[in-house]
PDB file of C-alpha atoms in Angstrom:
ATOM      1  CA  GLN U  28      35.005 133.770 129.415  1.00  0.00           C
ATOM      2  CA  VAL U  29      35.375 135.367 125.979  1.00  0.00           C
ATOM      3  CA  GLN U  30      36.481 133.564 122.830  1.00  0.00           C
ATOM      4  CA  LEU U  31      38.347 135.500 120.176  1.00  0.00           C
ATOM      5  CA  VAL U  32      38.587 134.335 116.569  1.00  0.00           C
ATOM      6  CA  GLU U  33      40.996 136.055 114.196  1.00  0.00           C
ATOM      7  CA  SER U  34      41.028 136.051 110.409  1.00  0.00           C
ATOM      8  CA  GLY U  35      42.630 137.927 107.547  1.00  0.00           C
ATOM      9  CA  GLY U  36      46.271 136.983 107.735  1.00  0.00           C
ATOM     10  CA  GLY U  37      48.236 136.002 104.662  1.00  0.00           C
ATOM     11  CA  SER U  38      51.217 136.731 102.484  1.00  0.00           C
ATOM     12  CA  VAL U  39      51.835 140.029 100.755  1.00  0.00           C
ATOM     13  CA  GLN U  40      54.705 141.876  99.138  1.00  0.00           C
ATOM     14  CA  ALA U  41      56.342 144.838 100.793  1.00  0.00           C
ATOM     15  CA  GLY U  42      54.247 147.949 100.367  1.00  0.00           C
ATOM     16  CA  GLY U  43      51.029 145.962 100.276  1.00  0.00           C
ATOM     17  CA  SER U  44      48.075 145.914 102.641  1.00  0.00           C
ATOM     18  CA  LEU U  45      46.165 143.420 104.767  1.00  0.00           C
ATOM     19  CA  ARG U  46      43.226 143.713 107.132  1.00  0.00           C
ATOM     20  CA  LEU U  47      42.935 141.527 110.187  1.00  0.00           C
ATOM     21  CA  SER U  48      39.645 140.869 111.925  1.00  0.00           C
ATOM     22  CA  CYS U  49      38.859 139.499 115.358  1.00  0.00           C
ATOM     23  CA  THR U  50      35.377 138.583 116.534  1.00  0.00           C
ATOM     24  CA  ALA U  51      34.677 138.314 120.244  1.00  0.00           C
ATOM     25  CA  SER U  52      31.995 136.008 121.640  1.00  0.00           C
ATOM     26  CA  GLY U  53      30.885 138.577 124.208  1.00  0.00           C
ATOM     27  CA  TYR U  54      31.327 141.991 125.742  1.00  0.00           C
ATOM     28  CA  THR U  55      34.853 143.353 125.980  1.00  0.00           C
ATOM     29  CA  SER U  56      36.307 146.707 126.949  1.00  0.00           C
ATOM     30  CA  CYS U  57      39.941 147.101 125.963  1.00  0.00           C
ATOM     31  CA  MET U  58      41.036 145.206 122.853  1.00  0.00           C
ATOM     32  CA  GLY U  59      44.402 145.047 121.208  1.00  0.00           C
ATOM     33  CA  TRP U  60      46.663 143.478 118.633  1.00  0.00           C
ATOM     34  CA  PHE U  61      49.986 141.872 119.415  1.00  0.00           C
ATOM     35  CA  ARG U  62      52.598 140.167 117.273  1.00  0.00           C
ATOM     36  CA  GLN U  63      55.265 137.600 117.884  1.00  0.00           C
ATOM     37  CA  VAL U  64      58.130 136.133 115.919  1.00  0.00           C
ATOM     38  CA  PRO U  65      59.690 132.791 116.847  1.00  0.00           C
ATOM     39  CA  GLY U  66      62.045 133.017 119.791  1.00  0.00           C
ATOM     40  CA  LYS U  67      60.969 136.490 120.800  1.00  0.00           C
ATOM     41  CA  GLU U  68      58.420 137.909 123.193  1.00  0.00           C
ATOM     42  CA  ARG U  69      54.917 138.905 122.206  1.00  0.00           C
ATOM     43  CA  LEU U  70      54.826 142.649 121.578  1.00  0.00           C
ATOM     44  CA  GLY U  71      51.934 145.072 121.547  1.00  0.00           C
ATOM     45  CA  VAL U  72      50.984 146.763 118.278  1.00  0.00           C
ATOM     46  CA  ALA U  73      47.850 148.768 119.006  1.00  0.00           C
ATOM     47  CA  SER U  74      44.946 148.979 121.422  1.00  0.00           C
ATOM     48  CA  ILE U  75      41.470 150.502 121.437  1.00  0.00           C
ATOM     49  CA  ASP U  76      38.899 151.235 124.098  1.00  0.00           C
ATOM     50  CA  ARG U  77      35.125 151.079 123.744  1.00  0.00           C
ATOM     51  CA  ASP U  78      35.066 154.861 123.422  1.00  0.00           C
ATOM     52  CA  GLY U  79      37.328 154.583 120.365  1.00  0.00           C
ATOM     53  CA  SER U  80      40.483 155.941 121.940  1.00  0.00           C
ATOM     54  CA  THR U  81      43.529 154.277 120.412  1.00  0.00           C
ATOM     55  CA  ARG U  82      47.213 153.730 121.072  1.00  0.00           C
ATOM     56  CA  TYR U  83      49.942 152.546 118.710  1.00  0.00           C
ATOM     57  CA  VAL U  84      53.551 151.547 119.038  1.00  0.00           C
ATOM     58  CA  ASP U  85      55.874 153.892 117.183  1.00  0.00           C
ATOM     59  CA  SER U  86      56.890 151.340 114.558  1.00  0.00           C
ATOM     60  CA  VAL U  87      53.363 151.142 113.097  1.00  0.00           C
ATOM     61  CA  LYS U  88      52.120 154.714 113.533  1.00  0.00           C
ATOM     62  CA  GLY U  89      50.876 156.137 110.249  1.00  0.00           C
ATOM     63  CA  ARG U  90      50.726 152.684 108.639  1.00  0.00           C
ATOM     64  CA  PHE U  91      48.343 150.642 110.803  1.00  0.00           C
ATOM     65  CA  THR U  92      44.853 151.582 111.929  1.00  0.00           C
ATOM     66  CA  ILE U  93      42.970 149.814 114.706  1.00  0.00           C
ATOM     67  CA  SER U  94      39.200 150.062 114.776  1.00  0.00           C
ATOM     68  CA  LYS U  95      36.291 148.362 116.454  1.00  0.00           C
ATOM     69  CA  ASP U  96      32.635 147.717 115.756  1.00  0.00           C
ATOM     70  CA  ASN U  97      31.093 147.428 119.214  1.00  0.00           C
ATOM     71  CA  ALA U  98      27.741 146.275 117.841  1.00  0.00           C
ATOM     72  CA  LYS U  99      29.420 143.322 116.148  1.00  0.00           C
ATOM     73  CA  ASN U 100      32.045 142.759 118.867  1.00  0.00           C
ATOM     74  CA  THR U 101      34.611 142.842 116.077  1.00  0.00           C
ATOM     75  CA  LEU U 102      38.080 144.318 116.104  1.00  0.00           C
ATOM     76  CA  TYR U 103      40.042 145.247 112.992  1.00  0.00           C
ATOM     77  CA  LEU U 104      43.626 146.072 112.121  1.00  0.00           C
ATOM     78  CA  GLN U 105      44.167 147.723 108.754  1.00  0.00           C
ATOM     79  CA  MET U 106      47.825 147.349 107.837  1.00  0.00           C
ATOM     80  CA  ASN U 107      49.188 149.462 104.985  1.00  0.00           C
ATOM     81  CA  SER U 108      52.693 149.991 103.636  1.00  0.00           C
ATOM     82  CA  LEU U 109      53.714 146.649 105.050  1.00  0.00           C
ATOM     83  CA  LYS U 110      57.391 145.917 105.573  1.00  0.00           C
ATOM     84  CA  PRO U 111      59.239 142.593 105.876  1.00  0.00           C
ATOM     85  CA  GLU U 112      59.838 143.368 109.548  1.00  0.00           C
ATOM     86  CA  ASP U 113      56.057 143.280 110.085  1.00  0.00           C
ATOM     87  CA  THR U 114      56.179 139.530 109.456  1.00  0.00           C
ATOM     88  CA  ALA U 115      54.875 137.789 112.576  1.00  0.00           C
ATOM     89  CA  LEU U 116      52.068 135.811 114.121  1.00  0.00           C
ATOM     90  CA  TYR U 117      49.428 138.385 115.027  1.00  0.00           C
ATOM     91  CA  TYR U 118      47.208 137.902 118.075  1.00  0.00           C
ATOM     92  CA  CYS U 119      44.004 139.574 119.091  1.00  0.00           C
ATOM     93  CA  ALA U 120      43.562 140.240 122.815  1.00  0.00           C
ATOM     94  CA  ALA U 121      40.756 141.529 124.999  1.00  0.00           C
ATOM     95  CA  ASP U 122      39.952 142.398 128.574  1.00  0.00           C
ATOM     96  CA  PHE U 123      36.988 143.575 130.612  1.00  0.00           C
ATOM     97  CA  ILE U 124      39.015 146.452 132.061  1.00  0.00           C
ATOM     98  CA  PRO U 125      39.301 149.656 129.980  1.00  0.00           C
ATOM     99  CA  CYS U 126      42.642 150.366 128.293  1.00  0.00           C
ATOM    100  CA  ASP U 127      42.799 153.670 130.151  1.00  0.00           C
ATOM    101  CA  ARG U 128      45.941 154.786 128.317  1.00  0.00           C
ATOM    102  CA  ARG U 129      48.063 152.055 129.878  1.00  0.00           C
ATOM    103  CA  PRO U 130      50.905 150.535 127.821  1.00  0.00           C
ATOM    104  CA  ILE U 131      50.011 147.850 125.328  1.00  0.00           C
ATOM    105  CA  ALA U 132      51.334 145.013 127.462  1.00  0.00           C
ATOM    106  CA  ALA U 133      50.473 141.346 127.153  1.00  0.00           C
ATOM    107  CA  ASP U 134      49.929 140.899 130.889  1.00  0.00           C
ATOM    108  CA  ALA U 135      47.112 143.475 130.770  1.00  0.00           C
ATOM    109  CA  PHE U 136      44.890 141.223 128.655  1.00  0.00           C
ATOM    110  CA  GLU U 137      43.035 138.157 129.860  1.00  0.00           C
ATOM    111  CA  PHE U 138      41.629 136.735 126.628  1.00  0.00           C
ATOM    112  CA  TRP U 139      43.570 135.761 123.505  1.00  0.00           C
ATOM    113  CA  GLY U 140      42.887 134.534 120.022  1.00  0.00           C
ATOM    114  CA  GLN U 141      44.732 131.695 118.344  1.00  0.00           C
ATOM    115  CA  GLY U 142      46.849 133.939 116.120  1.00  0.00           C
ATOM    116  CA  THR U 143      46.978 134.588 112.406  1.00  0.00           C
ATOM    117  CA  GLN U 144      50.167 134.629 110.349  1.00  0.00           C
ATOM    118  CA  VAL U 145      51.231 137.703 108.394  1.00  0.00           C
ATOM    119  CA  THR U 146      54.155 137.299 106.017  1.00  0.00           C
ATOM    120  CA  VAL U 147      55.615 140.243 104.110  1.00  0.00           C
ATOM    121  CA  SER U 148      58.147 139.498 101.398  1.00  0.00           C
ATOM    122  CA  SER U 149      60.663 141.967 100.038  1.00  0.00           C
TER     123      SER U 149
END
């Protein structure tokens, strides 16, 4: 069992930046960020493997950067040029199985954080 604890959410104006962090209690392989707005499904944002290979959904490419410090078991999401449509509850996710270029899908991750709110105002 792995516990994930997120931090770094908050409120920011459009065009601003935020950095999310997620610390895992143990070893993980594939890690990712998801987001969810009320009444809608949880959608993948980005994922990263232990070797540093990354994937992003098109809507955040060029604006968000996922990174990972394996020594600290900590995952990051640097979010720049934020837009109101980025407003959501952001979740950290992890699994023991490598990402292996598979889609960033919620059912591919076993462990989840509690979520951190990101609100972007226009």
